[in-house]
PDB file of C-alpha atoms and ligand atoms in Angstrom:
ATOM      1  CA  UNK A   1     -97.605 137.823  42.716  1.00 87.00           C
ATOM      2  CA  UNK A   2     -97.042 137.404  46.589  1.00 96.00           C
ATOM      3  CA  UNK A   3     -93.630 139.390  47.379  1.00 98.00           C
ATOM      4  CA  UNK A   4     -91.579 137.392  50.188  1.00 98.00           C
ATOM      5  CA  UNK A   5     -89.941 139.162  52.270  1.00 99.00           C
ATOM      6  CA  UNK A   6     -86.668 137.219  53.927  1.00 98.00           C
ATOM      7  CA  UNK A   7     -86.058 138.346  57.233  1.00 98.00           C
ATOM      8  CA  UNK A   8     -82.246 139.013  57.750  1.00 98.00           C
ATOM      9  CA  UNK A   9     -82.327 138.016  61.388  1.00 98.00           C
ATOM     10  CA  UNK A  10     -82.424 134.335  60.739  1.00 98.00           C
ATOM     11  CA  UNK A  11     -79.193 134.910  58.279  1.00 98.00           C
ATOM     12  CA  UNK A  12     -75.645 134.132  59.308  1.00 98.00           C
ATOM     13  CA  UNK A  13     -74.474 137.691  60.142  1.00 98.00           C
ATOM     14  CA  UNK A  14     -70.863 136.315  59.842  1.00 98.00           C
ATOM     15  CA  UNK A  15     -71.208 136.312  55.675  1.00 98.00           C
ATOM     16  CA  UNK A  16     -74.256 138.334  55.399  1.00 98.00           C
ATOM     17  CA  UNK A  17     -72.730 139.459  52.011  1.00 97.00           C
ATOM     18  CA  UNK A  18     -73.218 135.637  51.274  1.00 98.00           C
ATOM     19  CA  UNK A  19     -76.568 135.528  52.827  1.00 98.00           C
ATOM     20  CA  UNK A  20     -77.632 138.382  50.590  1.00 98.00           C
ATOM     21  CA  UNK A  21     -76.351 137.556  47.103  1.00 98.00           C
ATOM     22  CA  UNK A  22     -78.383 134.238  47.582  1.00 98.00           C
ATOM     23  CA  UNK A  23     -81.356 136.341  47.097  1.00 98.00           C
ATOM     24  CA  UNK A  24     -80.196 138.328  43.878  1.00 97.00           C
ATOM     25  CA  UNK A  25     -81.571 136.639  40.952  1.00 95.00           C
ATOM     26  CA  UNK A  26     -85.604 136.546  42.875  1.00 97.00           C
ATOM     27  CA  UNK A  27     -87.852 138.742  41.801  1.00 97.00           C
ATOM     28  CA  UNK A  28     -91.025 140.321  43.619  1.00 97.00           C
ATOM     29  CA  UNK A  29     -88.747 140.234  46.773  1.00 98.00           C
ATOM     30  CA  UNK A  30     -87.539 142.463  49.697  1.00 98.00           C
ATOM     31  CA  UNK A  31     -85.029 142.499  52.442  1.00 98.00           C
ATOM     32  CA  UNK A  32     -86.872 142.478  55.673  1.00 99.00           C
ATOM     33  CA  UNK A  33     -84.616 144.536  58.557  1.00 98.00           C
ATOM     34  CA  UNK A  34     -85.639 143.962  61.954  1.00 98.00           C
ATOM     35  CA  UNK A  35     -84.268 147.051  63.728  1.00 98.00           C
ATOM     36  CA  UNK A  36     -84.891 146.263  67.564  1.00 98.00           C
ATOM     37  CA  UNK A  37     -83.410 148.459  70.320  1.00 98.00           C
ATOM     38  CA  UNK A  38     -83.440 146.217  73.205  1.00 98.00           C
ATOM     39  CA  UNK A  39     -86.431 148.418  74.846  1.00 98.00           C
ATOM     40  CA  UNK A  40     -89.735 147.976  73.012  1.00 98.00           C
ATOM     41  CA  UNK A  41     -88.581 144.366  72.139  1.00 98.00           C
ATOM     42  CA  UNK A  42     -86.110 141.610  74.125  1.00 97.00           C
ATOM     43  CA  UNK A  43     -83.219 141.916  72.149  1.00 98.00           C
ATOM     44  CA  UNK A  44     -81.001 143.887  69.794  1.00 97.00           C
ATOM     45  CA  UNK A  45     -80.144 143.680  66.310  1.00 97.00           C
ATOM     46  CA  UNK A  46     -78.602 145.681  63.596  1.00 97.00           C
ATOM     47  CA  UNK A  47     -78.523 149.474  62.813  1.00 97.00           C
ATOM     48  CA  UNK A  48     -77.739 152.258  60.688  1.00 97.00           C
ATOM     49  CA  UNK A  49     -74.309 150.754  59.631  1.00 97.00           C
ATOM     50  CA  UNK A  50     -75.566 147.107  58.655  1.00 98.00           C
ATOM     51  CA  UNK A  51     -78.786 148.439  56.533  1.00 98.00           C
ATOM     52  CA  UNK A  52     -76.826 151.033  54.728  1.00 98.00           C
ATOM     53  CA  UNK A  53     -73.867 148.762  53.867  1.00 98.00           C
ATOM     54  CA  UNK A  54     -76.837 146.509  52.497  1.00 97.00           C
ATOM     55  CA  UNK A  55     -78.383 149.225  50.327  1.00 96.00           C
ATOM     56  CA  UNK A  56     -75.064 150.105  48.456  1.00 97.00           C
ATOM     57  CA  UNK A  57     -75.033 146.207  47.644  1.00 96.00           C
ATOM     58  CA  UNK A  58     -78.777 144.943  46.586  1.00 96.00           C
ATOM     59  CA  UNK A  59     -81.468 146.092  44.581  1.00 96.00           C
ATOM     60  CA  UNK A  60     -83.477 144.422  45.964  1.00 98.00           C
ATOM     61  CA  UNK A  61     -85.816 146.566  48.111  1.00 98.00           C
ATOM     62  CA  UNK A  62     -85.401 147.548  51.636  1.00 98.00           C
ATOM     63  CA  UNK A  63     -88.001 146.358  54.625  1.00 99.00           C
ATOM     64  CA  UNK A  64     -87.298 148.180  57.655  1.00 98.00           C
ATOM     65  CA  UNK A  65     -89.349 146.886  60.466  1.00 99.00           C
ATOM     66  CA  UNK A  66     -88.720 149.005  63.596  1.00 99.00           C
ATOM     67  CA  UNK A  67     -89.407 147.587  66.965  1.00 98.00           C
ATOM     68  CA  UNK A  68     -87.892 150.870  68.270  1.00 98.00           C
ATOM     69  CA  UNK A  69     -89.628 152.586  71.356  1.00 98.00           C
ATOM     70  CA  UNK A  70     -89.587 156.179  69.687  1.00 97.00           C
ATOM     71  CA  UNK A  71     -88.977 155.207  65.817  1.00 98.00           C
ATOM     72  CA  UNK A  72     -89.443 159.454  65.457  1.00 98.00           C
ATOM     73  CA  UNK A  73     -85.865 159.287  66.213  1.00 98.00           C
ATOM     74  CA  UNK A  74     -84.858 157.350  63.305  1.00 98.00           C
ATOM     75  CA  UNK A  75     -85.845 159.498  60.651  1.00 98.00           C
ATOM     76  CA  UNK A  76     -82.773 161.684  60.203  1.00 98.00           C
ATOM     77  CA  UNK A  77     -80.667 158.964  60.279  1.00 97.00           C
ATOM     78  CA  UNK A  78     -82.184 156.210  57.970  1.00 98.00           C
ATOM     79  CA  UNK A  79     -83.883 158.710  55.462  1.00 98.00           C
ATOM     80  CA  UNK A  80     -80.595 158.957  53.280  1.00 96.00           C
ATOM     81  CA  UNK A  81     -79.921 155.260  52.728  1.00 97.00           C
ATOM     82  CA  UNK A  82     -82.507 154.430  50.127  1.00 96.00           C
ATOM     83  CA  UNK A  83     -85.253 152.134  52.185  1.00 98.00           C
ATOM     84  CA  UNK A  84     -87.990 151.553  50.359  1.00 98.00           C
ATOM     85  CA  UNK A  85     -90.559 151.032  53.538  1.00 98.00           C
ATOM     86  CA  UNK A  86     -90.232 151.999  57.103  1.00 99.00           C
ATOM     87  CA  UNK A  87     -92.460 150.441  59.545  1.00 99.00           C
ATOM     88  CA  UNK A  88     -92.948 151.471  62.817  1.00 99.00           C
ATOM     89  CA  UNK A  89     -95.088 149.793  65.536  1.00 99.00           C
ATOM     90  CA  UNK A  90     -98.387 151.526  66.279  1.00 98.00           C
ATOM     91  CA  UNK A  91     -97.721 150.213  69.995  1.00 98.00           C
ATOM     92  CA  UNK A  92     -94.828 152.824  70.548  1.00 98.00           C
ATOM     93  CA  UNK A  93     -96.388 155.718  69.379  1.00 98.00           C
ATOM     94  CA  UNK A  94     -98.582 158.694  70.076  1.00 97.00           C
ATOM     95  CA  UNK A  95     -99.339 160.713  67.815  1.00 98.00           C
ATOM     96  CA  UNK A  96     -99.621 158.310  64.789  1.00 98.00           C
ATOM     97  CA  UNK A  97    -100.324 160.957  61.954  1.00 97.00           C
ATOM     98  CA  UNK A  98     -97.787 163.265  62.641  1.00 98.00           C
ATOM     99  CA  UNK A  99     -94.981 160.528  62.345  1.00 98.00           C
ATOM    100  CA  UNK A 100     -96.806 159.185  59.473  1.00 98.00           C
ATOM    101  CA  UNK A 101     -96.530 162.335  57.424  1.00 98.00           C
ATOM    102  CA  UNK A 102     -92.892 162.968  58.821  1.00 98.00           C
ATOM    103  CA  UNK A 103     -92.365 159.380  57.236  1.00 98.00           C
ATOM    104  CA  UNK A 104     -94.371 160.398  53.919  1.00 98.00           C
ATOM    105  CA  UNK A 105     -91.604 163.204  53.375  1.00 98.00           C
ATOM    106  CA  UNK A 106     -88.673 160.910  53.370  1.00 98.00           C
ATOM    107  CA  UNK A 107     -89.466 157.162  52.674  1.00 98.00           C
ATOM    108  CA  UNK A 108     -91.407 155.920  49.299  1.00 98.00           C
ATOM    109  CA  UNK A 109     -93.557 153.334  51.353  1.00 98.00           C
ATOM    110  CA  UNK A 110     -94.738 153.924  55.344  1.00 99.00           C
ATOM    111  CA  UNK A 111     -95.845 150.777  57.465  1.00 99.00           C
ATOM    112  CA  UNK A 112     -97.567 149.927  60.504  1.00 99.00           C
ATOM    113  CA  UNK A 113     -96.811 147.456  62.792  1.00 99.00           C
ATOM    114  CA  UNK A 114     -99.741 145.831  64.945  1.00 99.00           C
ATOM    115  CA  UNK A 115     -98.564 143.236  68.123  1.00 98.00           C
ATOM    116  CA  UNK A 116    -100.562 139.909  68.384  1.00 98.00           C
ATOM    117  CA  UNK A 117    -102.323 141.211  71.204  1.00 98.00           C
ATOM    118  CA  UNK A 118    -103.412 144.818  69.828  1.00 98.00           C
ATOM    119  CA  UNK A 119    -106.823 145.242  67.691  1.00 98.00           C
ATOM    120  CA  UNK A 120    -106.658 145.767  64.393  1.00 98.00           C
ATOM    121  CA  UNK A 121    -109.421 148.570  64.253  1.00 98.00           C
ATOM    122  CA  UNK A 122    -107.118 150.895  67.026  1.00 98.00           C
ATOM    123  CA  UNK A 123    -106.404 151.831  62.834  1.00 98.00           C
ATOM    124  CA  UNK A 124    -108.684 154.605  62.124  1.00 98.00           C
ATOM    125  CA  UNK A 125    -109.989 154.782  58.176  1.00 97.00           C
ATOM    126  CA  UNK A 126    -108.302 158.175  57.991  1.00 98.00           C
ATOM    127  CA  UNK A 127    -104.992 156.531  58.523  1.00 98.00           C
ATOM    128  CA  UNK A 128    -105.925 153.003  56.269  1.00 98.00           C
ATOM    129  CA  UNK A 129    -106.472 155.524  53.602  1.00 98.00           C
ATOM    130  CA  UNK A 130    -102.833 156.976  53.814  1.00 97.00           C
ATOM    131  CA  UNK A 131    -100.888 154.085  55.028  1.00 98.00           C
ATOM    132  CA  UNK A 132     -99.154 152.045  52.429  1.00 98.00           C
ATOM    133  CA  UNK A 133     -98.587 148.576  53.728  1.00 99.00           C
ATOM    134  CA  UNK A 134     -99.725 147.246  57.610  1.00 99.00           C
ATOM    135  CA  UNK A 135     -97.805 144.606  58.842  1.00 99.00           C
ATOM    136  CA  UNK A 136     -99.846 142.141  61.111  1.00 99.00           C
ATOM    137  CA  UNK A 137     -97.412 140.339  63.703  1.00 99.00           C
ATOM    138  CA  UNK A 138     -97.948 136.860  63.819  1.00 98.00           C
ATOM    139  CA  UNK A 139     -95.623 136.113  66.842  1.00 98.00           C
ATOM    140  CA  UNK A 140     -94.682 138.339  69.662  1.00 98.00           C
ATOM    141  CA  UNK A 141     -91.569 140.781  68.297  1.00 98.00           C
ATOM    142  CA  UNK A 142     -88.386 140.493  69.455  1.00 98.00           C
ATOM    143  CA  UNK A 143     -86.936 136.630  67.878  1.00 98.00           C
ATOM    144  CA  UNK A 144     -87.302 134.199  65.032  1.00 98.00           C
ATOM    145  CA  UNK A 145     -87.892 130.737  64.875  1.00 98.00           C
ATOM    146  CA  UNK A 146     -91.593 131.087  67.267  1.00 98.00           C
ATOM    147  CA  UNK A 147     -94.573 129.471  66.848  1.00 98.00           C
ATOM    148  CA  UNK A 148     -97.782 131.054  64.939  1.00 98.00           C
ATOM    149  CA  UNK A 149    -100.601 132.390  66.322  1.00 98.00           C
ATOM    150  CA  UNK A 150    -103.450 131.520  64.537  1.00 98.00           C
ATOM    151  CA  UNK A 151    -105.784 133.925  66.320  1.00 98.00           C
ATOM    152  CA  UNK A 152    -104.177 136.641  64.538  1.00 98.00           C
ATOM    153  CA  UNK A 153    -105.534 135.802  61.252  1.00 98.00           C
ATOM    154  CA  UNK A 154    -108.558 137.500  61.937  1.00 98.00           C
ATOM    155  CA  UNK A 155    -106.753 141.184  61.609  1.00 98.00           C
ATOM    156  CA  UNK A 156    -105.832 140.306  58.027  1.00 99.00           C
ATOM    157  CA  UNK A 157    -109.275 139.139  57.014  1.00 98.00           C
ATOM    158  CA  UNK A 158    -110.585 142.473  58.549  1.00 98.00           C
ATOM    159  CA  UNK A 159    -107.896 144.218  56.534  1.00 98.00           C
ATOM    160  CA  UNK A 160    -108.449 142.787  53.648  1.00 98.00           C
ATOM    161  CA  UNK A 161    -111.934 143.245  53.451  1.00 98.00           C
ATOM    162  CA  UNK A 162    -111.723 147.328  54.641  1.00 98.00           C
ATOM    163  CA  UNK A 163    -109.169 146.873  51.222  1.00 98.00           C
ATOM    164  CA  UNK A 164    -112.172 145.792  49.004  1.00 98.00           C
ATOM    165  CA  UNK A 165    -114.696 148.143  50.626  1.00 98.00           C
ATOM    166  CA  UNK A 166    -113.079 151.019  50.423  1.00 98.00           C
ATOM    167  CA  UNK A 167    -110.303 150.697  47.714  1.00 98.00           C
ATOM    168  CA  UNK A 168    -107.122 150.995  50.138  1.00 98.00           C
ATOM    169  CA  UNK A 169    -104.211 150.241  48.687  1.00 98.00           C
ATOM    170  CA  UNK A 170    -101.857 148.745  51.812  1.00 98.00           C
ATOM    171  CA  UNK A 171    -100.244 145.864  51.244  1.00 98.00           C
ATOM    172  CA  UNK A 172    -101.101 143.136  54.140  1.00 99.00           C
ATOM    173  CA  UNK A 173     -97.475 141.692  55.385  1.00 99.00           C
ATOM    174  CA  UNK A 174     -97.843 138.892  58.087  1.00 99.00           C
ATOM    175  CA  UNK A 175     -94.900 138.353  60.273  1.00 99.00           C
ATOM    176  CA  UNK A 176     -93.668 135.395  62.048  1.00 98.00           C
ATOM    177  CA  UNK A 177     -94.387 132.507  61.961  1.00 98.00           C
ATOM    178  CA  UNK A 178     -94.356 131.902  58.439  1.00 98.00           C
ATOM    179  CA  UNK A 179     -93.926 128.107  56.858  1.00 98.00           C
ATOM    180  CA  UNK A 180     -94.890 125.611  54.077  1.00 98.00           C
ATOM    181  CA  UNK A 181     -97.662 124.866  56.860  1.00 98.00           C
ATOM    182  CA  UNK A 182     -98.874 128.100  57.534  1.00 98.00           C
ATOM    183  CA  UNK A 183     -98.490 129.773  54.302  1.00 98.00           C
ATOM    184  CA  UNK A 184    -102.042 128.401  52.463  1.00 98.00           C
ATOM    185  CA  UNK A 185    -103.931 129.961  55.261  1.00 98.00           C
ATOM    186  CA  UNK A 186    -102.473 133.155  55.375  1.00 98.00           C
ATOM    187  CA  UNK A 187    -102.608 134.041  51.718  1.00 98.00           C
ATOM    188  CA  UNK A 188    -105.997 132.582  51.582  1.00 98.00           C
ATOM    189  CA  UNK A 189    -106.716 135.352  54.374  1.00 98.00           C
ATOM    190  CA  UNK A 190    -105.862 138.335  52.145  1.00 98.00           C
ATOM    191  CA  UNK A 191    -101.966 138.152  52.795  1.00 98.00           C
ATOM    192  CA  UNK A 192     -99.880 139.986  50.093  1.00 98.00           C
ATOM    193  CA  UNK A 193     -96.853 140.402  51.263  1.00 98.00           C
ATOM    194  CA  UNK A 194     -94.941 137.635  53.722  1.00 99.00           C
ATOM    195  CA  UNK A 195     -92.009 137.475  55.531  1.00 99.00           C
ATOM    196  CA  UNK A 196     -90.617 134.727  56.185  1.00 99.00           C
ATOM    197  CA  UNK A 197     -86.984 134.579  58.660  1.00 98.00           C
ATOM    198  CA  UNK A 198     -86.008 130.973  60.164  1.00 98.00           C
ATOM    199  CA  UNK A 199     -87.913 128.916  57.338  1.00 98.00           C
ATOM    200  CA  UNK A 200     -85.937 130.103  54.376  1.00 99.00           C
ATOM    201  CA  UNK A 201     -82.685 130.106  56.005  1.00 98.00           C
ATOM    202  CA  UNK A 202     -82.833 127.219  57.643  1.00 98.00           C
ATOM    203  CA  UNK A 203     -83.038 125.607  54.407  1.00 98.00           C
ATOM    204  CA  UNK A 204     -79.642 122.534  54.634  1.00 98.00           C
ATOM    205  CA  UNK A 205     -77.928 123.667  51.671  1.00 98.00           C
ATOM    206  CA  UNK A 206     -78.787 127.140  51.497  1.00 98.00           C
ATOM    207  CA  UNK A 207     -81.127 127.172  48.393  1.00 98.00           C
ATOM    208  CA  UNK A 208     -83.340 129.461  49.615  1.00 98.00           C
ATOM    209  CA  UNK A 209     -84.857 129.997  46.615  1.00 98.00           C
ATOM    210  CA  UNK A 210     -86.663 126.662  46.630  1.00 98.00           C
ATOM    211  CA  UNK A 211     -88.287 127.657  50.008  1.00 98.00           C
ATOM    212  CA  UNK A 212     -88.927 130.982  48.525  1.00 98.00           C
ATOM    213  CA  UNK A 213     -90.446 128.884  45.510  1.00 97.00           C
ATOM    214  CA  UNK A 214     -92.388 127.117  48.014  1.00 97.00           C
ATOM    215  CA  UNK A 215     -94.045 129.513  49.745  1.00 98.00           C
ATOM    216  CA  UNK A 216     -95.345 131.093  46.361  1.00 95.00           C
TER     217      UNK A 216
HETATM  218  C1  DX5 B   1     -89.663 138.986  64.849  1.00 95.64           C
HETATM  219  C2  DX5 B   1     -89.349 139.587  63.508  1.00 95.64           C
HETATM  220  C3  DX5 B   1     -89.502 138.673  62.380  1.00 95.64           C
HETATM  221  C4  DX5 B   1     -88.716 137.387  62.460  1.00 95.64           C
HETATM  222  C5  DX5 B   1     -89.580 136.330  61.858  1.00 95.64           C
HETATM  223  O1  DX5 B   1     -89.710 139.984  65.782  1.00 95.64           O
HETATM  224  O2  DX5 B   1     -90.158 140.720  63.258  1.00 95.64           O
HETATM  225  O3  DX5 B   1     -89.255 139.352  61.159  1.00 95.64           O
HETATM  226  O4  DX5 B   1     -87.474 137.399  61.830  1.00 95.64           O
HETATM  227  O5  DX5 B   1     -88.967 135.107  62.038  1.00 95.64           O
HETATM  228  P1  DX5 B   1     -89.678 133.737  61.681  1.00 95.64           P
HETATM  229  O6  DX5 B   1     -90.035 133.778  60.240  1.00 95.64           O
HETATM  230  O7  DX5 B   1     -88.595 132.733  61.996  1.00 95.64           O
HETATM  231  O8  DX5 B   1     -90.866 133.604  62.576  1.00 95.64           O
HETATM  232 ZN1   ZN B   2     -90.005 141.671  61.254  1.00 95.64          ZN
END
């Protein structure tokens, strides 16, 4: 089954508590934390605080999706507040394998993070192999609610197929973008794992489990 992934930045931070228990009786899903720090991306979100308050409440399992210019930074302070996956965007980084294993040593599930605009073979097989979940950006980072770029869809066909070839195990998340409209497509394109921010919570009377129901 497709796991959904609600992005939190699309929830009303005044009762995320709210927000969050809306989720609890879903299964196959995860929190998905957009950590931004107003440098690599346009805008600023939540931090430390927010995601570990979250962790001592759900079990449901924690997304972390760093738009972060040196996510190496991170590390020490997110690695004792039970995430389940930490992605970081290949875009900020140099030397991709030594974060990687850093990451291995403290977080069950390591991600990475590719723009619209970067290629998805900048991902050599060495890394595929170890990686356990890429995360293809279907918008430009930094805001919900944008439009999807089609011409992205490409990078999870590729990935998918290097999947089948060569018996990876990454899960495929697609970011933004992501809609009743959209959704066929994607999945169709070798999609497991979608996250999805302003179309489940702008649903009008908050039952977002019939957009969540939707989408699957
Ligand atoms: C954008 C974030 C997304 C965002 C998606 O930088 O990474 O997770 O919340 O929002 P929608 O689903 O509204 O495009
Ligand atoms: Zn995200």
């Amino acid at each position: 089954m497709i796991t959904i992934a609600p992005s939190l930045l699309s929830a009303n931070f005044m009762e995320l508590q709210k927000e969050v228990d809306r989720f609890a009786e879903i299964d196959n899903l995860w929190l998905h934390l957009d950590v931004m720090d107003g440098h690599f991306v346009p805008n600023l979100t939540f931090g430390h605080a927010v995601l570990k308050k979250l962790g001592e409440h759900s079990s449901h399992k924690l997304d972390a999706h760093f738009m972060v210019t040196n996510p190496e930074d991170y590390i020490e302070s997110f690695k004792s507040i039970g995430l389940h996956n930490f992605t970081f965007h290949w875009e900020s980084v140099t030397h991709h394998d030594r974060l990687i294993s850093e990451l291995k040593k403290n977080f069950p599930s390591v991600g990475i993070a590719l723009n619209p605009s970067t290629p998805v073979n900048v991902i050599p097989k060495y890394l595929l192999s170890q990686i356990d979940l890429v995360l293809i950006m279907t918008v430009n980072p930094g805001f919900g609610g944008q439009s999807f770029i089609n011409g992205c869809l490409s990078k999870v066909e590729y990935l998918q197929d290097q999947k089948l070839k060569n018996n990876y195990t990454y899960e495929i998340q697609v970011d933004g973008g992501v809609n009743a409209s959209t959704v066929k497509e994607i999945v169709a394109c070798g999609a497991t794992n979608l996250v999805a921010g302003s179309y489940v919570f702008s649903e009008p009377n908050k039952n977002y489990q019939s957009r969540i129901e939707s989408l699957r």
